Structure formats: C-alpha cells, structure tokens
CSV table of N, CA and C in Angstrom, one decimal:
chain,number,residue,atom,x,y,z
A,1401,UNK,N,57.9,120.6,44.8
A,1401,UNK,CA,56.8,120.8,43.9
A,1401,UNK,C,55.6,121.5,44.6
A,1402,UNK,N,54.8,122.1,43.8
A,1402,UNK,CA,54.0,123.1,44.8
A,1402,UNK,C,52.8,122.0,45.3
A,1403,UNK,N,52.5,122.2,46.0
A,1403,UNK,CA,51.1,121.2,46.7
A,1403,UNK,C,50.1,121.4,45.7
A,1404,UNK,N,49.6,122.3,45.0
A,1404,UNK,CA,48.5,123.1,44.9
A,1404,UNK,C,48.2,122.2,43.4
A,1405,UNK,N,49.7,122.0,43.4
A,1405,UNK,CA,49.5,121.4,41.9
A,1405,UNK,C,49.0,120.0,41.7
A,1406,UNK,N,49.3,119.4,42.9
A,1406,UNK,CA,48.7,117.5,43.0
A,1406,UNK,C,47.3,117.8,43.5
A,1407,UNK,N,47.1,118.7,44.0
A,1407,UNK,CA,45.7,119.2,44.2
A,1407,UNK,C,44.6,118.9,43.0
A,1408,UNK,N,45.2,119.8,41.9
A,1408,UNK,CA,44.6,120.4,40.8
A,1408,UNK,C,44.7,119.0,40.2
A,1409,UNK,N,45.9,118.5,40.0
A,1409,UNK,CA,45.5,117.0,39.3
A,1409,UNK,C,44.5,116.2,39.9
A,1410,UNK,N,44.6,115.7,41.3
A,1410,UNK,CA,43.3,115.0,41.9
A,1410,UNK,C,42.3,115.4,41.3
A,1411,UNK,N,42.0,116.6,41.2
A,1411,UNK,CA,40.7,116.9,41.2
A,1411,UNK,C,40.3,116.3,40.0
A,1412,UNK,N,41.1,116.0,39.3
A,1412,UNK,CA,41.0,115.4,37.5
A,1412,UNK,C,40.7,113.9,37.6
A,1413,UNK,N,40.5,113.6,38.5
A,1413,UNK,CA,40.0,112.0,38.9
A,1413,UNK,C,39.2,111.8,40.3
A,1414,UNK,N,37.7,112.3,40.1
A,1414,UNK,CA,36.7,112.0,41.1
A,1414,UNK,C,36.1,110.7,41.3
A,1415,UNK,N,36.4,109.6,40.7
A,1415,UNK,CA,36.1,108.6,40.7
A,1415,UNK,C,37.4,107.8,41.1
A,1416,UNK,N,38.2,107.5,41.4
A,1416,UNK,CA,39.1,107.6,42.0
A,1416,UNK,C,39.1,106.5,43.6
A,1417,UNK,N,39.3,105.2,43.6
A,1417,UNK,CA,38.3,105.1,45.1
A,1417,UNK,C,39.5,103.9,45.7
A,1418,UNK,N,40.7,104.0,44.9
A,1418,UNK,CA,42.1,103.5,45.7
A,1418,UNK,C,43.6,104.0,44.8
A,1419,UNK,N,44.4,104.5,45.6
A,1419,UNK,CA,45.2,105.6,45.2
A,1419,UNK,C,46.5,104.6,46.2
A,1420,UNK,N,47.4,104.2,45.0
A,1420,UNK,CA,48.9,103.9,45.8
A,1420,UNK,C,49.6,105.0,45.5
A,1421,UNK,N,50.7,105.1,46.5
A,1421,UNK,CA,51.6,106.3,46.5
A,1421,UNK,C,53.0,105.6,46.8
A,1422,UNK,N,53.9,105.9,45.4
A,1422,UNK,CA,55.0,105.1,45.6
A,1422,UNK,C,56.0,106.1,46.5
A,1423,UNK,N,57.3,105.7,47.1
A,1423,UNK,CA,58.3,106.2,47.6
A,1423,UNK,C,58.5,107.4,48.0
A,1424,UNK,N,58.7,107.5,46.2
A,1424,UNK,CA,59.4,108.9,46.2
A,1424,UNK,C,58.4,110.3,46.2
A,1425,UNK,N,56.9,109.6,45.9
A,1425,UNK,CA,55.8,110.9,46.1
A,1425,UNK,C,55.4,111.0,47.6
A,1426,UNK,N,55.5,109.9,48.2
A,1426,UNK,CA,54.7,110.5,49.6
A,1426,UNK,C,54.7,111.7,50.2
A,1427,UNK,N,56.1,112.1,50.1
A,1427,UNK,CA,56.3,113.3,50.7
A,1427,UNK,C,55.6,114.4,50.1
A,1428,UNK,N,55.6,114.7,48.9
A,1428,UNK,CA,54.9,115.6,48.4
A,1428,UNK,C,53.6,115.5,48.2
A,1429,UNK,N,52.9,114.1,48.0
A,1429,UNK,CA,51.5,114.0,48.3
A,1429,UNK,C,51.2,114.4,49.4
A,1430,UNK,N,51.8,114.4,50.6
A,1430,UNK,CA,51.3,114.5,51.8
A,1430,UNK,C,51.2,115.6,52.2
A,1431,UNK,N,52.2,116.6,51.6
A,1431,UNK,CA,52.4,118.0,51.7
A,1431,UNK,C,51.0,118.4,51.4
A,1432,UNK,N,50.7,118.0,50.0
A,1432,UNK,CA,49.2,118.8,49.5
A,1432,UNK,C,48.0,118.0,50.2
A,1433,UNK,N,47.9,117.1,50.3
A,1433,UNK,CA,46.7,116.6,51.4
A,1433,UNK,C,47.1,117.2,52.4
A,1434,UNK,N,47.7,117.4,53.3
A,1434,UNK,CA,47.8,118.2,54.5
A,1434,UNK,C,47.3,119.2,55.1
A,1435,UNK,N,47.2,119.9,53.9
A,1435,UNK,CA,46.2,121.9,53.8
A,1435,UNK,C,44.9,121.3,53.9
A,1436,UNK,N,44.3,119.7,53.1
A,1436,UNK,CA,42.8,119.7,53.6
A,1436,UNK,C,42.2,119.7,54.6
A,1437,UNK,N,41.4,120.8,54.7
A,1437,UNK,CA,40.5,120.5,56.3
A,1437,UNK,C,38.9,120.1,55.9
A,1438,UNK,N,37.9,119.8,56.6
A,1438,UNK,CA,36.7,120.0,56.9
A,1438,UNK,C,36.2,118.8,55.6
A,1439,UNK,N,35.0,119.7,54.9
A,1439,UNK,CA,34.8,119.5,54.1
A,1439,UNK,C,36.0,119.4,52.3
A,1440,UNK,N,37.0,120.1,52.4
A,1440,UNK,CA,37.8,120.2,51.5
A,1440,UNK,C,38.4,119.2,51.4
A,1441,UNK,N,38.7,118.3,52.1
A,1441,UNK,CA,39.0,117.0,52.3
A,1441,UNK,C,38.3,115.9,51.6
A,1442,UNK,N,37.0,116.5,51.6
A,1442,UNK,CA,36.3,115.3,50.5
A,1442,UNK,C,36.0,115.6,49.6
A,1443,UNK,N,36.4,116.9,49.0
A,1443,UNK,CA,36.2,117.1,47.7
A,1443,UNK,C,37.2,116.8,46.7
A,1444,UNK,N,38.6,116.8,47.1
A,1444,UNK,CA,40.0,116.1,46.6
A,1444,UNK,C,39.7,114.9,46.5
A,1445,UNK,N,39.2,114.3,45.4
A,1445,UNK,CA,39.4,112.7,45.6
A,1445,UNK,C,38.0,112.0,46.3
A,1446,UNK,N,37.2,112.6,46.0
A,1446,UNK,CA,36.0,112.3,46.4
A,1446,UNK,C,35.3,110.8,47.1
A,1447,UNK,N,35.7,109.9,46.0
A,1447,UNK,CA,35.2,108.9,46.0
A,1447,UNK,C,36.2,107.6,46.8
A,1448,UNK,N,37.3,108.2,47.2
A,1448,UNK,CA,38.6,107.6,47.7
A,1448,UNK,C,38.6,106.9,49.3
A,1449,UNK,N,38.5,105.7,48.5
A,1449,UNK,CA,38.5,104.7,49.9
A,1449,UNK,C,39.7,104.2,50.7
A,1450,UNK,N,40.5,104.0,49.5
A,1450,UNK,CA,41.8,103.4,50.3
A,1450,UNK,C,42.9,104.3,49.6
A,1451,UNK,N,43.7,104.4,50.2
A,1451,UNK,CA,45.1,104.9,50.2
A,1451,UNK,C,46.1,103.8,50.9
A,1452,UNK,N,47.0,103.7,49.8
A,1452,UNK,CA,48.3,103.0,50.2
A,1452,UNK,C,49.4,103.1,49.9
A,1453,UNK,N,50.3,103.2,51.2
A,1453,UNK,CA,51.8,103.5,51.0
A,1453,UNK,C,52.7,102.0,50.6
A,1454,UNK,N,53.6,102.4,49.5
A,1454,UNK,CA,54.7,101.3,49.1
A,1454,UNK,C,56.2,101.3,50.1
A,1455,UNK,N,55.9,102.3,50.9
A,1455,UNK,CA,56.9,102.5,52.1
A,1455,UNK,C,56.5,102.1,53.1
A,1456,UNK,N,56.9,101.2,53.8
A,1456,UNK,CA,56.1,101.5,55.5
A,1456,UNK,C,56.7,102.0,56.5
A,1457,UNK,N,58.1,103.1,56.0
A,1457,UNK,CA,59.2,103.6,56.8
A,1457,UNK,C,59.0,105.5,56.5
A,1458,UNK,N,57.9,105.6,56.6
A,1458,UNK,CA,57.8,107.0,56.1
A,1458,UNK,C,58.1,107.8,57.3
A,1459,UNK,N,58.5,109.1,57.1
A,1459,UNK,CA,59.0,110.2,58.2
A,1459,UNK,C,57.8,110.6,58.5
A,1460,UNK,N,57.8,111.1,59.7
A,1460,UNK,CA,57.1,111.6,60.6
A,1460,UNK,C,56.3,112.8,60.5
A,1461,UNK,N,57.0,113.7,59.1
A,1461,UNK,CA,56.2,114.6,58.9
A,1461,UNK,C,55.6,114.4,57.7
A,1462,UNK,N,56.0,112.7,56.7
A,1462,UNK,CA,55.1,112.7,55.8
A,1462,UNK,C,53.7,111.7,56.5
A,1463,UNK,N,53.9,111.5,57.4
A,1463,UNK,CA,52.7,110.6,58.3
A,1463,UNK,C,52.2,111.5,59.2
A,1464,UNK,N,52.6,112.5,59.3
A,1464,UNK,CA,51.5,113.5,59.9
A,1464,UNK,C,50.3,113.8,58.9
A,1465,UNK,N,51.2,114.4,58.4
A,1465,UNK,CA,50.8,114.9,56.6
A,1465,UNK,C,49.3,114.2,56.0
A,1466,UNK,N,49.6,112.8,55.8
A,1466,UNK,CA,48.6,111.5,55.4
A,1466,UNK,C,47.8,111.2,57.0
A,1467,UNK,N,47.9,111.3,58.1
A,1467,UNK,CA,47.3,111.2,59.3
A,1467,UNK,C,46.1,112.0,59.2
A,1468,UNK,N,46.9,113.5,58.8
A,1468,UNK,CA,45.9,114.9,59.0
A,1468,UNK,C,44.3,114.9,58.4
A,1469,UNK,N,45.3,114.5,56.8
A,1469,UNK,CA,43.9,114.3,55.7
A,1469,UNK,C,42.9,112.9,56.0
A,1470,UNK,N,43.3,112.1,56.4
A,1470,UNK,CA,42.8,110.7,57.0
A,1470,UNK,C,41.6,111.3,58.2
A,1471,UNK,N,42.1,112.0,59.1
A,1471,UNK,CA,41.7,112.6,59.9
A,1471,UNK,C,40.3,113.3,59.6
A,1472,UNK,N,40.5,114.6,58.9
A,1472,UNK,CA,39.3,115.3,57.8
A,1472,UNK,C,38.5,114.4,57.0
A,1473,UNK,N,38.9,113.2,56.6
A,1473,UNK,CA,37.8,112.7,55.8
A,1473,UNK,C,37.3,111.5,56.8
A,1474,UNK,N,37.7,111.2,58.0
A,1474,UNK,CA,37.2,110.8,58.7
A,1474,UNK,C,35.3,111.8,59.0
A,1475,UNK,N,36.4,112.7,59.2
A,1475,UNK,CA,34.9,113.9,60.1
A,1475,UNK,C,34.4,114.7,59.5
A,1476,UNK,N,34.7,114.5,57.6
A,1476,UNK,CA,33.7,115.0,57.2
A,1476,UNK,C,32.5,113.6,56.2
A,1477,UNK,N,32.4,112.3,56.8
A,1477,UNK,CA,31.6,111.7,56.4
A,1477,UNK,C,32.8,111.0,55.6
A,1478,UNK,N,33.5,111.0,55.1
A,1478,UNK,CA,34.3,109.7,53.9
A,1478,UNK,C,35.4,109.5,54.4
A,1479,UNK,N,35.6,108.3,55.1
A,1479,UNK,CA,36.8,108.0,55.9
A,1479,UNK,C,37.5,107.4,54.6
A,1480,UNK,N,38.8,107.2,54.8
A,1480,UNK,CA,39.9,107.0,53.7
A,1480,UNK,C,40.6,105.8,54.4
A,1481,UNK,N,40.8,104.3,54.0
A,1481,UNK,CA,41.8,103.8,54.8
A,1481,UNK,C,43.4,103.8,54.6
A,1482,UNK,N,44.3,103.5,55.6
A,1482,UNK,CA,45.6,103.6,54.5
A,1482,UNK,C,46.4,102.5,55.2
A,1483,UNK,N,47.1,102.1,54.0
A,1483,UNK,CA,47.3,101.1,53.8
A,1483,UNK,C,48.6,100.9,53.9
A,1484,UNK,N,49.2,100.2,54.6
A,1484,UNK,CA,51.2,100.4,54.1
A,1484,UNK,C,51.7,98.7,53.8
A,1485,UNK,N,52.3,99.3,52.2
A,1485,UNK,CA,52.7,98.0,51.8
A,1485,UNK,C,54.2,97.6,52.0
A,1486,UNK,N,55.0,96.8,51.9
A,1486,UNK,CA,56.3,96.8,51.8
A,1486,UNK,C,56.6,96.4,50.8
C-alpha cells in the first residue's frame, strides 16, 4: 500500500491523541511514518500521545520505521509514547 495514503488518512484525524496498530498494519504504518522528519512529524497526527503496538515481536525494519517517527516528534516538541501490547 502506498505510504502516502495512511498519510492522507491521518491527516483526517487531528485530534487523535492514542492510536493502536494491530499486527498486520504495522508494517505499512511504519513505512508511512518513517518519511516524517522535523516538523512534518507533528503535523500527521498532531495531537498524538501514545502509540501502541498489539505485537511486541515486530521486525526490525518496522521498529525502525515507528523508532524514526518517535524520534521526530520527540525533537520537534510532541513526543509520542509507544507502547507494545501482547
């Protein structure tokens, strides 16, 4: 699925301020958060405090992925926590 397009959806929910991600989306969430840098990071999801995974066995490049963006909204002022459930 194209990234661009979980993008475009977030954007359709700015109030938004805890977001679970089941299984089978991580990977492709992670894909599209990943491209955020800087400030673009807090504009996806603006008000988003916690993030949590229903996996806690995710690959490496979908936990980069979710690291990255965690990262960016760290250092642009709205840190994101994340959360891993089993």
């Amino acid at each position: 699925m194209d990234p661009t397009l979980w993008l475009q959806l977030f954007q359709s929910f700015p109030s938004v301020q805890s977001l679970t991600i089941g299984v089978f989306l991580e990977q492709f969430i992670a894909d599209s958060l990943k491209e955020l840098k800087g400030e673009s990071a807090a504009e996806v999801l603006p008000s988003l405090q916690s993030l949590t995974l229903c996996w806690n066995k995710s690959d490496e490049v979908t936990q980069q992925g979710l690291q990255s963006f965690i990262a960016a909204r760290q250092h642009s002022g709205h840190p994101v926590a994340l959360v891993r459930q089993r």
